[in-house]
Short mmCIF file of C-alpha atoms in Angstrom, two decimals:
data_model
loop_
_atom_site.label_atom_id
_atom_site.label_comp_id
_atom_site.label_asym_id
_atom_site.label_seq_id
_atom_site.Cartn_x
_atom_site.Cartn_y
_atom_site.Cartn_z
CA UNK A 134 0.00 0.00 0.00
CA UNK A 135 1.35 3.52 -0.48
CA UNK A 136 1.25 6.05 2.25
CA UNK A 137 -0.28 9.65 1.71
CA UNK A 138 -0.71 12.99 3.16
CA UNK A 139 -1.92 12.61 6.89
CA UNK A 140 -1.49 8.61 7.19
CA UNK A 141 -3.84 7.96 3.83
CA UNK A 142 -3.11 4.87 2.38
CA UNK A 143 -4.19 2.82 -0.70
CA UNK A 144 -6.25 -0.10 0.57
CA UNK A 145 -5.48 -1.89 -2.80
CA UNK A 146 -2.14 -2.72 -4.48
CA UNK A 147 -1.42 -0.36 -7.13
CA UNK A 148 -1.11 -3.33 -9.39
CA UNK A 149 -4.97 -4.16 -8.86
CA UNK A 150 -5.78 -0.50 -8.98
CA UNK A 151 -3.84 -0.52 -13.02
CA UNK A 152 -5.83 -3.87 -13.62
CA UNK A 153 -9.29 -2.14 -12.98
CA UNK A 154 -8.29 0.88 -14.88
CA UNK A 155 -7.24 -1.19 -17.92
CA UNK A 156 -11.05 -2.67 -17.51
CA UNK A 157 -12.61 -0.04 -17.60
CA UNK A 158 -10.83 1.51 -20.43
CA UNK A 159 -11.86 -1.84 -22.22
CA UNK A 160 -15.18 -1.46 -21.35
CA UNK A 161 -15.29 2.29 -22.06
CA UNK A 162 -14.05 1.56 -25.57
CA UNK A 163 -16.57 -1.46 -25.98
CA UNK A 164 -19.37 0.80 -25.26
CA UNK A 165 -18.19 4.11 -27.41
CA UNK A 166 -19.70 3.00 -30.74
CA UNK A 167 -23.36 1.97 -29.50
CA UNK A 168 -22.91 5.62 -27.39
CA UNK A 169 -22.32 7.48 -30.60
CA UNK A 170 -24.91 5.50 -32.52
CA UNK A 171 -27.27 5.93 -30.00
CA UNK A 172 -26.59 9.76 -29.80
CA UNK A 173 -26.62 10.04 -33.80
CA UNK A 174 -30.15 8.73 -33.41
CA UNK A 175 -31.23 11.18 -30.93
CA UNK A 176 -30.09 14.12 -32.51
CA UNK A 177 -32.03 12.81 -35.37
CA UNK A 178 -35.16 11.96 -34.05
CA UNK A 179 -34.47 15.59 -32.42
CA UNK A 180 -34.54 16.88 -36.09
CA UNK A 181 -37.32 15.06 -37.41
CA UNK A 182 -39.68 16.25 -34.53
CA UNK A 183 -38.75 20.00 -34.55
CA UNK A 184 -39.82 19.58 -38.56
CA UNK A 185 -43.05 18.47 -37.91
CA UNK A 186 -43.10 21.27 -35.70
CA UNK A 187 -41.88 23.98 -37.91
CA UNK A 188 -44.71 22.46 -40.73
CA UNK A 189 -47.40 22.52 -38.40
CA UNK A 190 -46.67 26.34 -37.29
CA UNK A 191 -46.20 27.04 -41.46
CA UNK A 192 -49.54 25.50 -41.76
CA UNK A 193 -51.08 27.83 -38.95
CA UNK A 194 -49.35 30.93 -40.54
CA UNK A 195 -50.86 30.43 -43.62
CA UNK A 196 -54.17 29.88 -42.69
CA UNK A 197 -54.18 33.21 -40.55
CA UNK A 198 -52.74 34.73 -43.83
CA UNK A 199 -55.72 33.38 -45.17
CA UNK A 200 -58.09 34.88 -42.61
CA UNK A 201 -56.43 38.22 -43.31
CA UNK A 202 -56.76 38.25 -46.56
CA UNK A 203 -60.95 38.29 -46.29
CA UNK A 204 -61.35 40.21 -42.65
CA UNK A 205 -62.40 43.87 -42.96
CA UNK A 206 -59.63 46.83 -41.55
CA UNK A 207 -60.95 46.89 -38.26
CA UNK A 208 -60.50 42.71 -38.24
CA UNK A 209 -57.32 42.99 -39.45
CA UNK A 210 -56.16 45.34 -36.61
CA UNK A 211 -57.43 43.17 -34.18
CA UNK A 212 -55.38 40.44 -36.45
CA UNK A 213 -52.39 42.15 -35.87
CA UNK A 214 -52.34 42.47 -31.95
CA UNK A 215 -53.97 38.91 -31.87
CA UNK A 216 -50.26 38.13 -34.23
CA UNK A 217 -48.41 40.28 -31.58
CA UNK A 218 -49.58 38.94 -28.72
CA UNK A 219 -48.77 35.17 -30.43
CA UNK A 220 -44.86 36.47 -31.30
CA UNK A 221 -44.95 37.54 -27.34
CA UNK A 222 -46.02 34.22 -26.22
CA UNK A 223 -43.36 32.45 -28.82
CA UNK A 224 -40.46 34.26 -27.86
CA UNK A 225 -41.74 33.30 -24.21
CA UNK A 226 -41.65 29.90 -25.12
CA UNK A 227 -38.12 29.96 -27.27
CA UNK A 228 -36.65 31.77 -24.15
CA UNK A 229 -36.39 27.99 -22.30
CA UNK A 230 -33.29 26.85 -23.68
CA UNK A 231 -33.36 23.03 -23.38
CA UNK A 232 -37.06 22.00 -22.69
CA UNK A 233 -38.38 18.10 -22.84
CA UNK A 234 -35.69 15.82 -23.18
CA UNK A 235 -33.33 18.52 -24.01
CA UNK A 236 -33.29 19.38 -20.62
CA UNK A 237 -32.35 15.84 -19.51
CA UNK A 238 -29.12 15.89 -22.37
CA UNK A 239 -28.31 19.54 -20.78
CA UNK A 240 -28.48 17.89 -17.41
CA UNK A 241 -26.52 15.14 -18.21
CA UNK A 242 -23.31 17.57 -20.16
CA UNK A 243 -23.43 19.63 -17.34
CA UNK A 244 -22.80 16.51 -15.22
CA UNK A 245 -20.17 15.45 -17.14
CA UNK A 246 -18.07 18.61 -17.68
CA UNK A 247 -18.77 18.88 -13.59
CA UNK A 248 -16.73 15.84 -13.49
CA UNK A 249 -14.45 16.55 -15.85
CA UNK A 250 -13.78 19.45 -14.16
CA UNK A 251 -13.58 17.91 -10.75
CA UNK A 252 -10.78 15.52 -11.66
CA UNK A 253 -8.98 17.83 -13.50
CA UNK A 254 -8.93 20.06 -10.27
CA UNK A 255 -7.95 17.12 -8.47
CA UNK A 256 -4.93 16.33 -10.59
CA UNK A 257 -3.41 19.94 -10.58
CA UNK A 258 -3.44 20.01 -6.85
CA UNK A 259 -1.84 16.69 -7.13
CA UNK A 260 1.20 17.82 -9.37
CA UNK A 261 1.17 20.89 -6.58
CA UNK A 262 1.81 18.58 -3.61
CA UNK A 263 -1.40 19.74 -2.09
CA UNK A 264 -2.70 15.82 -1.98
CA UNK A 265 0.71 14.86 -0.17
CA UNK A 266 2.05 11.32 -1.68
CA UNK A 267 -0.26 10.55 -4.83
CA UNK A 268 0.17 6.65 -6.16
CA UNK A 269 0.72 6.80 -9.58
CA UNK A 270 -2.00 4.44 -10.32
CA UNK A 271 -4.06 6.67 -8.63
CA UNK A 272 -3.37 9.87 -10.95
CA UNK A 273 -3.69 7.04 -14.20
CA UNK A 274 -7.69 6.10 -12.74
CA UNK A 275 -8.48 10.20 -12.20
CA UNK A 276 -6.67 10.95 -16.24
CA UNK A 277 -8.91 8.12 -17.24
CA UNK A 278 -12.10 8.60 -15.62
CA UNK A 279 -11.65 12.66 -16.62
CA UNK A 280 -11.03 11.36 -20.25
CA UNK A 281 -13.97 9.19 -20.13
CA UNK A 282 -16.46 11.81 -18.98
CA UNK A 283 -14.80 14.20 -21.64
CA UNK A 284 -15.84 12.01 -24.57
CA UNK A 285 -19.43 11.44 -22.75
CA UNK A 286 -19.86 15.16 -22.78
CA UNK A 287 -18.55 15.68 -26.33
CA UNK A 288 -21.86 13.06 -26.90
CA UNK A 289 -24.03 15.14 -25.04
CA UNK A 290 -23.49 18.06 -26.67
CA UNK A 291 -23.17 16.71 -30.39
CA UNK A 292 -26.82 15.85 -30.17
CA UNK A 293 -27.57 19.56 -28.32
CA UNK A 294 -26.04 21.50 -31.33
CA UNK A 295 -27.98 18.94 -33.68
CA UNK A 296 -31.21 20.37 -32.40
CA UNK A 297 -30.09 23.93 -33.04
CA UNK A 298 -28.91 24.86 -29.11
CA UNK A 299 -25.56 26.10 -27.87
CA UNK A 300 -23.44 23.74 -26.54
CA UNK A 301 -22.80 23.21 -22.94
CA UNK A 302 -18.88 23.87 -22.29
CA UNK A 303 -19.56 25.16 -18.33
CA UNK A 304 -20.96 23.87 -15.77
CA UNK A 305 -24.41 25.40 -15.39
CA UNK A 306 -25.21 23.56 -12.15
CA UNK A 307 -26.77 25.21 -8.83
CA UNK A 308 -24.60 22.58 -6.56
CA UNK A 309 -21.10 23.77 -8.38
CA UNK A 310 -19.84 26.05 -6.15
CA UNK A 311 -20.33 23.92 -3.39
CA UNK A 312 -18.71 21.25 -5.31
CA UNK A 313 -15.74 23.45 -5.68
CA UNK A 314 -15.60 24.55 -2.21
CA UNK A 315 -15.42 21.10 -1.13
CA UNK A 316 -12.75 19.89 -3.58
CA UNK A 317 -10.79 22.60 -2.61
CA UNK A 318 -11.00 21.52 1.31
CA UNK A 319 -9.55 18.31 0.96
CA UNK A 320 -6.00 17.75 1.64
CA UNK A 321 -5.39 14.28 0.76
CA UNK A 322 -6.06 11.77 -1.87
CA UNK A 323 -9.12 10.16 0.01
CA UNK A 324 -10.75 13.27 0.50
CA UNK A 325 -11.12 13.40 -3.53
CA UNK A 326 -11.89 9.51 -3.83
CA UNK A 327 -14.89 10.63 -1.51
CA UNK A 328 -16.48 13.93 -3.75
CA UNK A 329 -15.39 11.78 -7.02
CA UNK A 330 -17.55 8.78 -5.68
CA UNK A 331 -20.48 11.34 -4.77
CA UNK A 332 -20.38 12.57 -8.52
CA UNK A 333 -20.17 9.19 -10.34
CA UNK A 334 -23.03 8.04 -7.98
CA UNK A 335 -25.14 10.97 -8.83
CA UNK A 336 -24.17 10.33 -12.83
CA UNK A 337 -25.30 6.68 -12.75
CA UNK A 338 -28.19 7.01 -10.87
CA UNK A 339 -29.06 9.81 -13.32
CA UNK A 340 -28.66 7.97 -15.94
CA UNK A 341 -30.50 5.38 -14.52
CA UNK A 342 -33.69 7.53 -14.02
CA UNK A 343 -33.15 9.03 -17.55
CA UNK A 344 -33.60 5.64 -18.89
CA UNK A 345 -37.43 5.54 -18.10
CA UNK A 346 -38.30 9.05 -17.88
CA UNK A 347 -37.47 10.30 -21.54
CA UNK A 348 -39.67 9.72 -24.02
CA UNK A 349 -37.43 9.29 -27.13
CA UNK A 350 -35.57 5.47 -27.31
CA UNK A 351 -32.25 6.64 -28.94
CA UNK A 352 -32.65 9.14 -25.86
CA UNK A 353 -32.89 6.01 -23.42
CA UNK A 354 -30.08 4.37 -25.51
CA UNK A 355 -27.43 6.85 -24.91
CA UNK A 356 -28.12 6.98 -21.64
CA UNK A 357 -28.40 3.40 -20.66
CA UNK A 358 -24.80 2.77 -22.62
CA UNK A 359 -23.25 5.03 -20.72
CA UNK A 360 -24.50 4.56 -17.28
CA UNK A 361 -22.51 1.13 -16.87
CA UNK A 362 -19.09 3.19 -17.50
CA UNK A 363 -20.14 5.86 -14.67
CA UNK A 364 -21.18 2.61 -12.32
CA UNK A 365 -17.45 1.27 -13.22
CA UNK A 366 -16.21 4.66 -11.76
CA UNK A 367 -18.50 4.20 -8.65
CA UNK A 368 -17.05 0.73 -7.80
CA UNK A 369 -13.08 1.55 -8.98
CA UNK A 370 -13.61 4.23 -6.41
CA UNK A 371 -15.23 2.45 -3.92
CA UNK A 372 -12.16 0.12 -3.93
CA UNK A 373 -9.44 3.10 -3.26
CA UNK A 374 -11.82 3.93 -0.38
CA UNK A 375 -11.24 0.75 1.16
CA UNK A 376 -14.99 0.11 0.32
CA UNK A 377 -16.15 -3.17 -1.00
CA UNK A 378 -18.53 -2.41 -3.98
CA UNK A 379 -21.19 -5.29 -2.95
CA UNK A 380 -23.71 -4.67 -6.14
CA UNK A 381 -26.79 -4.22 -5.67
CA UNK A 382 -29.91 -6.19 -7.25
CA UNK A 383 -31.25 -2.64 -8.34
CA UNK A 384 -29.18 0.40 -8.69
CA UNK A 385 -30.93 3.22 -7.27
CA UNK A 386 -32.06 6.14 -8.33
CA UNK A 387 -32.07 8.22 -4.54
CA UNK A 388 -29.04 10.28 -5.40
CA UNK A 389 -30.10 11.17 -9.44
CA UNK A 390 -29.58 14.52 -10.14
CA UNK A 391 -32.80 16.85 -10.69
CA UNK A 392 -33.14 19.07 -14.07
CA UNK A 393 -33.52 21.60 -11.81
CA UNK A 394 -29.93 22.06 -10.75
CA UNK A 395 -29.58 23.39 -14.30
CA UNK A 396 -28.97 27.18 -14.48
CA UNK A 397 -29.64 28.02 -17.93
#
């Protein structure tokens, strides 16, 4: 076992850490072409439903036009602030950025950059000496797991700027700066293995509850072949704490982030 700042010590050889980190690259790679098939269907299905809605408005429009066309002056006044108040209410409407399941593939970038961001915090105050002694295999699990969650965000947001909406490259997330504040209180390599664990929970289960609460199936897809990578990250981590990861018969769904930690 290697020692760390303040007594912390591996509870696994660093040998068995590289071994689990070399699975779940393997597994990472076995699931990245169903991911980006899954995600190519999404932001398709995306497409296809936002042209059935830009038909049906085209047919309203020109049936209004229509109604213009044979309503007297006074009619056609009362048209026009009946066509103002409509543009009101639409830009109303277009000022939600991510709405239906949208909001569940803005949830889940935001997520994913949060933990991108997280281990990438981790590893600088590593290379600073601010974690004390840092096993290498250690640092290897946090470049992969960051590198991982990188290339799930890059899904994410592929299939956001397919539908027409900025990317997320922040993290747009009410619970962020408490994140950061507690990331930035921990002195040791445990202390990260603890707020890494709490994120790759809250991405699984997330997942998890995605998987039967969106309504499109390439939607559900993504999600559910990504999921098992995050649960990998969950149990690796588990392990550094010392933690066996005893599975359970039904992941749970208690710690699943809410759409309403989004900020945008």
């Amino acid at each position: 076992m290697s020692a760390g700042n303040g007594g912390w010590e591996l509870p696994i050889s660093e040998g068995e850490l590289s071994r689990l980190t070399r699975e779940l690259d393997e597994a990472h790679r076995e699931y990245l072409p169903a991911m980006h098939a899954a995600a190519a269907d999404l932001t398709e299905e995306v497409r296809a439903s936002r042209r059935r809605f830009l038909m049906g408005t085209g047919a309203v429009a020109a049936g209004l036009a229509l109604a213009a066309c044979s309503s007297s002056s006074t009619k056609s006044t009362a048209g026009a602030a009946s066509s103002s108040a409509g543009a009101a209410s639409a830009s109303a409407t277009a000022s939600s950025m991510y709405t239906g399941d949208l909001q569940v593939v803005a949830l889940a970038t935001a997520l994913e950059n949060q933990a991108v961001g997280a281990y990438g915090a981790a590893l600088t105050a590593a290379k600073a000496g601010k974690l004390g002694a840092v096993p290498p295999a250690v640092a290897t699990f946090a470049t992969t797991a960051m590198s991982q969650h990188a290339d799930h965000a890059k899904a994410w947001n592929a299939v956001l700027t397919g539908a027409g909406k900025p990317a997320i490259t922040t993290v747009p997330l009410s619970n962020q700066p408490a994140t950061l504040q507690a990331l930035g209180a921990v002195t040791d390599v445990g202390g990260v293995a603890k707020l890494a664990l709490m994120l790759e929970n809250q991405a699984a289960q997330t997942y998890l509850f995605a998987t039967y609460n969106v309504t499109s199936p390439a939607g559900i897809a993504t999600a559910a072949s990504i999921a098992p990578v995050e649960a990998m990250h969950a149990a690796i981590l588990n392990f550094v704490l010392g933690q066996y990861p005893v599975p359970d018969d039904f992941l749970p769904v208690d710690k699943a982030a809410s759409p309403t930690l989004l900020t945008v």
